[in-house]
Coordinates of C-alpha atoms in Angstrom, one line a residue:
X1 CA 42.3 -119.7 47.2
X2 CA 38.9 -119.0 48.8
X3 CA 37.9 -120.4 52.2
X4 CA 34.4 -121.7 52.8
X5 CA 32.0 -120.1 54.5
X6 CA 31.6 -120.7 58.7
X7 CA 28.0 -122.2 59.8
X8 CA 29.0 -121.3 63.5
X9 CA 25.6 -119.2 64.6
X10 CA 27.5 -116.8 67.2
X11 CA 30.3 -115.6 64.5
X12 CA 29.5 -111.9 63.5
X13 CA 28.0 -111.6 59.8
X14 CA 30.2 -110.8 57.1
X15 CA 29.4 -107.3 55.2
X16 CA 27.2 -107.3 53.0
X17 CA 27.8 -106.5 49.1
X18 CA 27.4 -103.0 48.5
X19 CA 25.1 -101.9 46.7
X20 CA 25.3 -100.8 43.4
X21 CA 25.7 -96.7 43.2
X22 CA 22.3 -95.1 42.2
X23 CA 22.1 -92.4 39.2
X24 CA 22.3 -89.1 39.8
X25 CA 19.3 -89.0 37.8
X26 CA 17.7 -91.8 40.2
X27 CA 15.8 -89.1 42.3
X28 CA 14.4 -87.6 39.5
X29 CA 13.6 -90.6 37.2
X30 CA 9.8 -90.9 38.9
X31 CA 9.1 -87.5 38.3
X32 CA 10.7 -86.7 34.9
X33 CA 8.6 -89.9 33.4
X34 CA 5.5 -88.4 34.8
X35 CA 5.9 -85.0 33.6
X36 CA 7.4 -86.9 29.9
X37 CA 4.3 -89.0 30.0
X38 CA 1.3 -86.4 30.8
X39 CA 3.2 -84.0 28.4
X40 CA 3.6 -85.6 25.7
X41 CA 0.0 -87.5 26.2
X42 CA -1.5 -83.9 26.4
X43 CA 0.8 -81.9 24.0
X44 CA 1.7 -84.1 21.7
X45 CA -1.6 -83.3 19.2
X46 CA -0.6 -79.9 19.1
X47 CA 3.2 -81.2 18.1
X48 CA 1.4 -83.3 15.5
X49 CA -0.3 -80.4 13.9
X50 CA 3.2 -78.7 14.0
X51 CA 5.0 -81.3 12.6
X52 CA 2.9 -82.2 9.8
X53 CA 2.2 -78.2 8.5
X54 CA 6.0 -77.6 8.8
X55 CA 7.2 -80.7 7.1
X56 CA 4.2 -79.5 4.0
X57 CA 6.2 -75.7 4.5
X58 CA 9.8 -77.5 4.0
X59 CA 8.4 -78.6 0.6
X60 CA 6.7 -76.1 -0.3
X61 CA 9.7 -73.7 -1.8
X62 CA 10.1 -76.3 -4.7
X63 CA 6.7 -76.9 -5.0
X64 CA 6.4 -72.9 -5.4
X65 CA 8.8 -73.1 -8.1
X66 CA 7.1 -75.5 -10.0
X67 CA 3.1 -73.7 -9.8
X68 CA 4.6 -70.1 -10.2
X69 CA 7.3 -70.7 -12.8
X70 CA 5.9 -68.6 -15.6
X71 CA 5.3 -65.6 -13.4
X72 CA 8.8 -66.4 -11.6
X73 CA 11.3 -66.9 -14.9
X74 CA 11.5 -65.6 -18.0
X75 CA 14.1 -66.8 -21.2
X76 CA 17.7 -65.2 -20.4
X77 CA 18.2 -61.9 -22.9
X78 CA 20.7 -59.4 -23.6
X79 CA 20.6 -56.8 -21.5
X80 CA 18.0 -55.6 -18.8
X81 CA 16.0 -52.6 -18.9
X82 CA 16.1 -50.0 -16.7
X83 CA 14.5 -50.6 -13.6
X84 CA 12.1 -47.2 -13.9
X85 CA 10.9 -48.7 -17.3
X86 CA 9.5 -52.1 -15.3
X87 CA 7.9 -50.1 -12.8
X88 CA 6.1 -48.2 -15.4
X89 CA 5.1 -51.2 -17.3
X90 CA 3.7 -52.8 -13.9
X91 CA 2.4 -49.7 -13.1
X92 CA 0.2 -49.2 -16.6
X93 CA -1.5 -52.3 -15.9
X94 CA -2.1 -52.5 -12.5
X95 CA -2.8 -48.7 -12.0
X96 CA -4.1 -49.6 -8.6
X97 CA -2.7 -49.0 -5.1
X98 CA 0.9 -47.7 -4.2
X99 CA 4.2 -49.0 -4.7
X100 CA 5.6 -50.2 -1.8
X101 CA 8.6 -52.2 -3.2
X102 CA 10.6 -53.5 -6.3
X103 CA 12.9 -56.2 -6.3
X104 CA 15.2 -55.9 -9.4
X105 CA 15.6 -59.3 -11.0
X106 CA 18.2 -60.8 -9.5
X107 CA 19.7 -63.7 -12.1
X108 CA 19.3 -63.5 -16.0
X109 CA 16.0 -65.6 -16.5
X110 CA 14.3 -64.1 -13.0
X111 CA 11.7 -61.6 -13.2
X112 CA 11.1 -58.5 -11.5
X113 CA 8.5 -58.2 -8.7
X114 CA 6.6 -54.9 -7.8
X115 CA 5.1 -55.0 -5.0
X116 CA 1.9 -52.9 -4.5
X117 CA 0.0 -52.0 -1.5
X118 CA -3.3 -50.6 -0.6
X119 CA -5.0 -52.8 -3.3
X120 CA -8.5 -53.7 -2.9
X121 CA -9.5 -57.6 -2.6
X122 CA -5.8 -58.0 -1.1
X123 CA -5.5 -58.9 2.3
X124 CA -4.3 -56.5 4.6
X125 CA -0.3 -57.5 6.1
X126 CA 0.2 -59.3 2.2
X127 CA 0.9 -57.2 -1.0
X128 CA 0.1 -57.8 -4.9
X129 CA 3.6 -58.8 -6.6
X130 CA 3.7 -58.0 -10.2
X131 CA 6.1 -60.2 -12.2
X132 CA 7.9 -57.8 -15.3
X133 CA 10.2 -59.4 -17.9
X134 CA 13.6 -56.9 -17.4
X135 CA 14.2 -57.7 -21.1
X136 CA 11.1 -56.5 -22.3
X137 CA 9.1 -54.9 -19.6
X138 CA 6.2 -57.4 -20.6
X139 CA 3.9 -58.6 -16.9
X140 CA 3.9 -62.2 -16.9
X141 CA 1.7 -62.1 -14.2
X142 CA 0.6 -60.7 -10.9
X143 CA 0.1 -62.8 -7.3
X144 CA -0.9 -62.2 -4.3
X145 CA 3.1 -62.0 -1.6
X146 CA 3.2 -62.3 1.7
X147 CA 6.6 -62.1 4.1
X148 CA 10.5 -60.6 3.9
X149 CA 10.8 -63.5 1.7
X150 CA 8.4 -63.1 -0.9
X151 CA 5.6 -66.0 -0.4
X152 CA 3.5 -66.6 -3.0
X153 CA -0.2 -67.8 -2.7
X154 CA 0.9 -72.0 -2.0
X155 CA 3.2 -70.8 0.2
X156 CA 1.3 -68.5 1.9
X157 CA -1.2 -70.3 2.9
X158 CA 0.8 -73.0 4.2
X159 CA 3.4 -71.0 6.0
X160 CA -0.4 -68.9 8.0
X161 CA -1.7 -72.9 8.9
X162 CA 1.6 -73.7 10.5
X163 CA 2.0 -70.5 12.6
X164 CA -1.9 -69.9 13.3
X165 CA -4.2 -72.4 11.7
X166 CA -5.4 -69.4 9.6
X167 CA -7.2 -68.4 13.4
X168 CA -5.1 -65.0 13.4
X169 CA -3.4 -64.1 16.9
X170 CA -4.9 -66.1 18.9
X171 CA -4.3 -69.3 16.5
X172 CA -0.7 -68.2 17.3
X173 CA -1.0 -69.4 20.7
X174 CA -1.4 -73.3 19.6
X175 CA 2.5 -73.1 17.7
X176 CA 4.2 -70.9 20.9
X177 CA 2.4 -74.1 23.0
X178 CA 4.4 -76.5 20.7
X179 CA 7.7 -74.7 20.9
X180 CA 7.3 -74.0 24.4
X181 CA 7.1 -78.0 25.2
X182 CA 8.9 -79.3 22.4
X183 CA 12.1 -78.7 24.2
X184 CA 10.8 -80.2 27.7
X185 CA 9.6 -83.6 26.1
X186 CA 13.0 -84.2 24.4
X187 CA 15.0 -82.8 27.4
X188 CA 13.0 -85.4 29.4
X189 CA 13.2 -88.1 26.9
X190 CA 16.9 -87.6 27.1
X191 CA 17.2 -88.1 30.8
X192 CA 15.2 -91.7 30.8
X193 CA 16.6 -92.8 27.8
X194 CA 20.4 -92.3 29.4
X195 CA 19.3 -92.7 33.1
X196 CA 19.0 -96.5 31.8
X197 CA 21.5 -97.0 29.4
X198 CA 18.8 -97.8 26.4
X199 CA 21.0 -96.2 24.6
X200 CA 23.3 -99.4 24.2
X201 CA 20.3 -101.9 23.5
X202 CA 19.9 -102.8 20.4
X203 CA 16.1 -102.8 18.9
X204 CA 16.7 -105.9 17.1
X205 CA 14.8 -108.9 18.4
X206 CA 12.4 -106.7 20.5
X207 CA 8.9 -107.5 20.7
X208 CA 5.9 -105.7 21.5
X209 CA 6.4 -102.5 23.6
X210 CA 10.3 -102.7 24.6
X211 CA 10.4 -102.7 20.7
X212 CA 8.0 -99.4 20.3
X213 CA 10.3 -98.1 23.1
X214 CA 13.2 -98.7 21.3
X215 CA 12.4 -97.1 18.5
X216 CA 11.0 -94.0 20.3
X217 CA 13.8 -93.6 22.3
X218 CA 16.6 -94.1 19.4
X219 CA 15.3 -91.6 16.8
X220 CA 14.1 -89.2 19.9
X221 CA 18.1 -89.2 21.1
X222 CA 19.1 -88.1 17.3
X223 CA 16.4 -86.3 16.3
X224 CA 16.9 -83.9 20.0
X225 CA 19.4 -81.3 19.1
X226 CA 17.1 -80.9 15.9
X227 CA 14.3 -80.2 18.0
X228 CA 15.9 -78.1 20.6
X229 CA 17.0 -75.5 17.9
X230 CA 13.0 -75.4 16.9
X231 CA 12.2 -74.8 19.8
X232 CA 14.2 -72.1 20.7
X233 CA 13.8 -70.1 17.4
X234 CA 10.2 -70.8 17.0
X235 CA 9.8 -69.2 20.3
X236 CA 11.7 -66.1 18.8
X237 CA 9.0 -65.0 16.8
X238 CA 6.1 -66.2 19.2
X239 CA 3.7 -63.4 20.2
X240 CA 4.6 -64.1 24.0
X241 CA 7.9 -65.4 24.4
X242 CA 8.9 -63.6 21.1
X243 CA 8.2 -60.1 22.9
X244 CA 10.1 -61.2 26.4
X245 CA 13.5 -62.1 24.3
X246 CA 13.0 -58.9 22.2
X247 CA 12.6 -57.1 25.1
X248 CA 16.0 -59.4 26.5
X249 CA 18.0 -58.3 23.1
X250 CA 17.1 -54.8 23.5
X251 CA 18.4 -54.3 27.4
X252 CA 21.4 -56.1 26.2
X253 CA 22.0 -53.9 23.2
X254 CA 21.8 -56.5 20.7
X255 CA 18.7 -55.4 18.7
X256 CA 19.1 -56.0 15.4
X257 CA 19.9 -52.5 13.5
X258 CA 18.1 -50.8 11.0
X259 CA 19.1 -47.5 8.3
X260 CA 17.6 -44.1 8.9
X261 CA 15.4 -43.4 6.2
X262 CA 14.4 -39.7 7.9
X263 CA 15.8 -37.3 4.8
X264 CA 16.7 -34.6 6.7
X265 CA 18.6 -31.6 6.0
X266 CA 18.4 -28.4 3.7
X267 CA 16.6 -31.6 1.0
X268 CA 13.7 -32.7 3.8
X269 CA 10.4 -31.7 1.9
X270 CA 11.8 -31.0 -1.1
X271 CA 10.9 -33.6 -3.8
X272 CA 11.3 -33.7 -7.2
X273 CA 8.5 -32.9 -9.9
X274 CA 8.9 -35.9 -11.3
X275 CA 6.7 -37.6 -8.7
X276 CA 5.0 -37.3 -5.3
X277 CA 6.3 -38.8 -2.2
X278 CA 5.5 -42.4 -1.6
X279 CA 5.5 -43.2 -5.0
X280 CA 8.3 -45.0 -7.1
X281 CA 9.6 -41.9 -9.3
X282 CA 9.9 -39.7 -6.7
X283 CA 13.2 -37.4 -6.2
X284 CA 15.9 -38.6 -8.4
X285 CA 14.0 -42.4 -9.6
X286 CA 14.9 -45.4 -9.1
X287 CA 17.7 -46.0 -11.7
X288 CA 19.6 -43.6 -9.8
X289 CA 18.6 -44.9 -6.6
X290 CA 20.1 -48.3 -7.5
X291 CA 23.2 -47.4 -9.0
X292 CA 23.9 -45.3 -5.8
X293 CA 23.3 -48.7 -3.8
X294 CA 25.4 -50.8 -5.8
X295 CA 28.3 -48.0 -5.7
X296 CA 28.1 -48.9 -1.9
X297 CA 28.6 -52.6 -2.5
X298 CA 24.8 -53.9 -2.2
X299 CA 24.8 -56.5 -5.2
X300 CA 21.3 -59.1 -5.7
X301 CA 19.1 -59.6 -4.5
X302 CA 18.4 -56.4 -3.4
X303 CA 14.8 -54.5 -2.4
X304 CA 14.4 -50.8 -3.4
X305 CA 12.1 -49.2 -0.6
X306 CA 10.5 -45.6 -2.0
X307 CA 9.7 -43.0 0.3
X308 CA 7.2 -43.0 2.8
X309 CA 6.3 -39.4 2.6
X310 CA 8.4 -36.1 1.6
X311 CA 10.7 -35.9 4.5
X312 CA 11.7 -39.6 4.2
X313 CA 14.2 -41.5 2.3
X314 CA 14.7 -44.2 -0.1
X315 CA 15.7 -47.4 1.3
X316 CA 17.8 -49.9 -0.4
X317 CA 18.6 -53.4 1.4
X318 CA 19.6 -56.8 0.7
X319 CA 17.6 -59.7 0.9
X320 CA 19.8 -62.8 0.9
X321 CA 18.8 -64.8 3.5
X322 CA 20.6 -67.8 2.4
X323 CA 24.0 -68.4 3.2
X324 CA 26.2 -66.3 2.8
X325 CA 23.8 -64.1 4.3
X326 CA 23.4 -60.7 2.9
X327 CA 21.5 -58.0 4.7
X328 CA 23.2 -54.6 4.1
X329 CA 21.2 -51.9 3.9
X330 CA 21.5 -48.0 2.7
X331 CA 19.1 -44.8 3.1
X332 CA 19.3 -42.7 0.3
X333 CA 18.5 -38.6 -0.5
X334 CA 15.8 -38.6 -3.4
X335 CA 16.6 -35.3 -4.0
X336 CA 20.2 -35.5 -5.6
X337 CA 20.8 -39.3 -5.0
X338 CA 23.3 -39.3 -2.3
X339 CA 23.7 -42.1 0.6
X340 CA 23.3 -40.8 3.9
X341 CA 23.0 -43.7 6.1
X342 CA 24.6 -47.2 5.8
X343 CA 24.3 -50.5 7.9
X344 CA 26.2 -53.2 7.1
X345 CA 25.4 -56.9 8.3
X346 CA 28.7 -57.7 9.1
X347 CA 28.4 -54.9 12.2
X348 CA 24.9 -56.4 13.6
X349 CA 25.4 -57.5 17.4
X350 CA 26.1 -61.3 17.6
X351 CA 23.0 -61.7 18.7
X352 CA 21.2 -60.4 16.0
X353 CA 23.7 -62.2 13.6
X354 CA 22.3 -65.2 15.4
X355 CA 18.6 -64.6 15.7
X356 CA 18.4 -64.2 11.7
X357 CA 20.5 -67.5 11.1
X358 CA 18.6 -69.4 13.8
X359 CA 15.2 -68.0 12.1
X360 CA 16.6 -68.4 8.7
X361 CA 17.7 -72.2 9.3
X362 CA 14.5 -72.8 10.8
X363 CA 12.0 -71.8 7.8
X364 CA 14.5 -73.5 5.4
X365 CA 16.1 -70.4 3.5
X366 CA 19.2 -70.5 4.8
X367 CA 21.1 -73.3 3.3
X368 CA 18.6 -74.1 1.1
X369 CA 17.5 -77.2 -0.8
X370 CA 19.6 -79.0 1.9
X371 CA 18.4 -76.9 4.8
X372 CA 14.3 -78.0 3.4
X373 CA 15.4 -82.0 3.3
X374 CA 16.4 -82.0 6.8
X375 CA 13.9 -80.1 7.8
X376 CA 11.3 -82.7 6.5
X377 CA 13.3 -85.2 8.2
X378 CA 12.6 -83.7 11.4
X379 CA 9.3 -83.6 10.9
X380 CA 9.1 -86.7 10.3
X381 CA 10.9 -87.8 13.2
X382 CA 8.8 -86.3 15.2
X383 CA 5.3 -87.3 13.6
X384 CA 6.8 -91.0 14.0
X385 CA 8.0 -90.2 18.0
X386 CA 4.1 -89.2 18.6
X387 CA 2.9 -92.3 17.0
X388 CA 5.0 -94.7 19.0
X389 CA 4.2 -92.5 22.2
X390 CA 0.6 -93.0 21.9
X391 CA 1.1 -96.7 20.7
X392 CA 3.7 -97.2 23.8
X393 CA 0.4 -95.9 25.8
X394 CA -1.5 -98.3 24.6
X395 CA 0.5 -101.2 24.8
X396 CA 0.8 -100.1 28.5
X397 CA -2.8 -100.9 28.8
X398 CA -1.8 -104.6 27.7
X399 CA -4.8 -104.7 25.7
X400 CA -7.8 -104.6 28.8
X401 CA -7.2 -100.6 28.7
X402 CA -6.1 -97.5 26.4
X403 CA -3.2 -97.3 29.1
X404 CA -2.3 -96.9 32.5
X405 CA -0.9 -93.8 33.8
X406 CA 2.1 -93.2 35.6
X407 CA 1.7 -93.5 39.2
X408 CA 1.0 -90.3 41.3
X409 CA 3.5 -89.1 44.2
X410 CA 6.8 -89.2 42.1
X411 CA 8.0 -85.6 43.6
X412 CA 7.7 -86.9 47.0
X413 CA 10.9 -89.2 46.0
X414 CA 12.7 -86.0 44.7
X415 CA 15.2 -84.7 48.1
X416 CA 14.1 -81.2 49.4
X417 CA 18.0 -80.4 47.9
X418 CA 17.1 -80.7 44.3
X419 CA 13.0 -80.3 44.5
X420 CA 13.4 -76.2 45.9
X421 CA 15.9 -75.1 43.1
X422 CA 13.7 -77.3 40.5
X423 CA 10.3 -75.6 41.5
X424 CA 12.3 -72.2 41.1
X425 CA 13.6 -73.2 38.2
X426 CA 10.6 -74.0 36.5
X427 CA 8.9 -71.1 38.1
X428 CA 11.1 -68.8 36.4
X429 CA 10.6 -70.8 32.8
X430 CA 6.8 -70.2 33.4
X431 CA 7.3 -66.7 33.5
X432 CA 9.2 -66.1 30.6
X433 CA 7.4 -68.7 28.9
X434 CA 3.9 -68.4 30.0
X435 CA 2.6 -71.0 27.4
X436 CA 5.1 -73.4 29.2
X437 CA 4.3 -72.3 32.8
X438 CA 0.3 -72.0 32.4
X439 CA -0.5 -75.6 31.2
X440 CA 1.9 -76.8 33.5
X441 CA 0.4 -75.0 37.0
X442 CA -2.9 -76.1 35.5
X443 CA -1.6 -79.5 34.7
X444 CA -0.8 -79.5 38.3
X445 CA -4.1 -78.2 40.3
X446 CA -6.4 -80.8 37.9
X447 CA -4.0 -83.3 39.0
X448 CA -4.2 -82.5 42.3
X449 CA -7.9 -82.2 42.7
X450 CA -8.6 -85.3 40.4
X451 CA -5.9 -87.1 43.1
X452 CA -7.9 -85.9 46.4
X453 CA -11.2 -87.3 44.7
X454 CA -9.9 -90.9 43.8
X455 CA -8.6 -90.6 47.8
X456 CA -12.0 -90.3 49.1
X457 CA -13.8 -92.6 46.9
X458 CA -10.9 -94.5 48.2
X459 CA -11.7 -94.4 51.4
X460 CA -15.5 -94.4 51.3
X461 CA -14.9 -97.9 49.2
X462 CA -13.8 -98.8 52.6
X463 CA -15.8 -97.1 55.2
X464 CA -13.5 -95.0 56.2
X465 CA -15.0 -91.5 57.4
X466 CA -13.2 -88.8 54.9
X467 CA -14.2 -86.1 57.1

């Protein structure tokens, strides 16, 4: 039963309806769509570029297969040389420079690879593979390699435009920007997106730029966790960042391990005549070498590593990165051909355990042909996110500009409470990610200073005395 309501003027009013409860987000709303709007206005070409040279990078390790395959594969035989009779064969025609490593073929129709250094016309950091068939010792071919995971030319030259724009070091600075903002865009687009429940609105029937927002916002929320795990390990290798978590691993005593290959003992300076030190047949050879590295358990693909000099030692390691990874490594005497150091993958910190997975997943290697699809796919997502961005800008504009901005004076809504620990927050961010921190403090001050100067044209439009 409800009772109607009294017209009687001196009767106290009834309560009000409360109000519905704001987000906890509420506060920060204003100020997250700022800093999600400028960033990704000012970022997102350098995203683009990222995007596009590492979705051509995910396709490029069956593309490489294809270009490469004579010098790559070879018709399955009998039985397989011994190694020490490939190396020669590379070795007679390609007298040039040192050996620096062999790579055993690893399946019955793969070819060796010797890898030489110190060859002129070769870039310096890159090495000249030579491709031997195992069966017969004939070179199919030789190519210039770059990388622990054996890049050939194609590759190459893709894998340098995605991490520098083939600018060197400081070309490096343009990818440590992406991954430095990558994660702050989607962490941001996260908040706004759930802060108003878009989440539950179907795209469907949506015109003009609540349908460009739909879309944005519905492959950003699935595409997110993808791009948070770029982020991070693309900042693991950055030439900033990269050094601060190395440095991070290292105080925590999860540094990633690596064999002894100092030869020490009554056999340190003693090689054999059969060759000088840094060179393939030194000490006992490399048939010996590799049979004492598969007595430890190091099957293919494995890397033979000859001494560096005469008081040094042959290194043997796996190079599987795929998964199951395996990265076990043995230094070996080349004066009678027995191990003296051995470090086994499965004893790596967790850290380091997760540093090569994360790095692994993230150029494509470690689950392979599956790992490169997904890849592309989040590239793809994310070339189509910056396209609806800078069409949702536009549309903003409602056709009379190229788009409003987003008003200025958000973090004066933000409570003193959750603005200090922010701005330390974010101060401690910039500091171990200076490519984060820098644009962002200069972000700030040209937004300040372009603010003060619409004030006093402002007030000058009015009369008002700015002084």
């Amino acid at each position: 039963m409800t009772t109607a309501p009294s017209t009687t003027t001196d009767e106290a009013p009834q309560p009000a309806a409360p109000a519905p409860s704001k987000s906890r987000w509420a506060p920060l709303r204003p100020l997250i769509l700022r800093l999600h709007f400028y960033a990704g206005v000012l970022v997102a070409p350098f995203l683009l570029v990222a995007a596009v040279t590492g979705l051509l990078y995910a396709g490029s390790f069956q593309v490489e297969k294809l270009v490469y395959d004579r010098e790559l594969t070879v018709p399955a035989g009998e039985k397989k040389l011994p190694i020490s009779e490939q190396v020669s064969a590379a070795r007679k025609a390609h007298p040039e420079g040192t050996v620096s490593a062999v790579r055993p073929s690893p399946e019955a129709d793969a070819t060796t690879r010797v890898m030489l250094s110190g060859v002129p016309g070769v870039d310096e950091g890159h090495t000249l593979a030579v491709f031997v068939d195992p069966y017969t010792a004939k070179v199919r071919g030789s190519l210039e390699q770059y990388g622990s995971t054996g890049a050939l030319p194609l590759r190459t030259w893709i894998d340098e435009f995605h991490r520098d724009l083939h600018l060197g070091e400081p070309g490096r600075l343009y990818s440590e920007l992406a991954a430095s903002w990558l994660w702050v865009i989607s962490a941001g687009g996260l908040v706004l997106w759930f802060s108003r429940r878009r989440a539950l609105r179907k795209v469907r029937g949506a015109k003009g730029r609540r349908r460009t927002l739909g879309l944005h916002g519905s492959v950003g929320v699935w595409a997110a966790a993808g791009f948070f795990f770029l982020s991070a390990t693309g900042l693991t290798w950055s030439a900033y960042a990269g050094a601060t978590i190395d440095e991070l691993r290292t105080s925590l005593g999860q540094a990633t391990p690596s064999v002894s290959a100092a030869a020490g003992g009554e056999h340190a300076g003693h090689g054999s005549a059969a060759g000088q030190a840094g060179d393939a047949a030194h000490g006992v050879g490399l048939d010996k070498v590799l049979a004492a590295a598969r007595s430890e358990g190091l099957g293919d693909p494995v890397e033979i590593v000859p001494p560096a000099d005469a008081d040094s030692a042959y290194v043997v390691k796996q190079v599987q990165r795929g998964w199951p990874s395996k990265q076990d490594a043995v230094a070996i005497d080349p004066a009678d051909g027995e191990v003296m150091d051995v470090v086994r993958f499965a004893d790596h910190p967790v850290l380091a355990k997760l540093t090569r997975w994360g790095i692994d997943l993230h150029t494509g290697i470690l689950f392979g042909l599956a790992n490169q699809i997904a890849l592309m796919l989040l590239a793809l997502s994310l070339i189509l996110l910056i396209v609806w961005g800078y069409r949702m800008w536009w549309q903003r504009g409602r056709g009379t500009a190229f788009g409003r901005p987003i008003p200025r004076g958000a973090w004066q809504q933000v409570p003193p409470r959750i603005l200090v620990p922010l701005l330390a927050g974010i101060a401690v961010l910039g500091y171990f990610l200076p490519l984060f921190g820098i644009p962002l403090a200069a972000f700030l001050a040209a937004d300040i200073l372009l603010g003060e100067i619409a004030y006093r044209r402002g007030r000058r439009s009015y009369g008002t005395p700015v002084a």
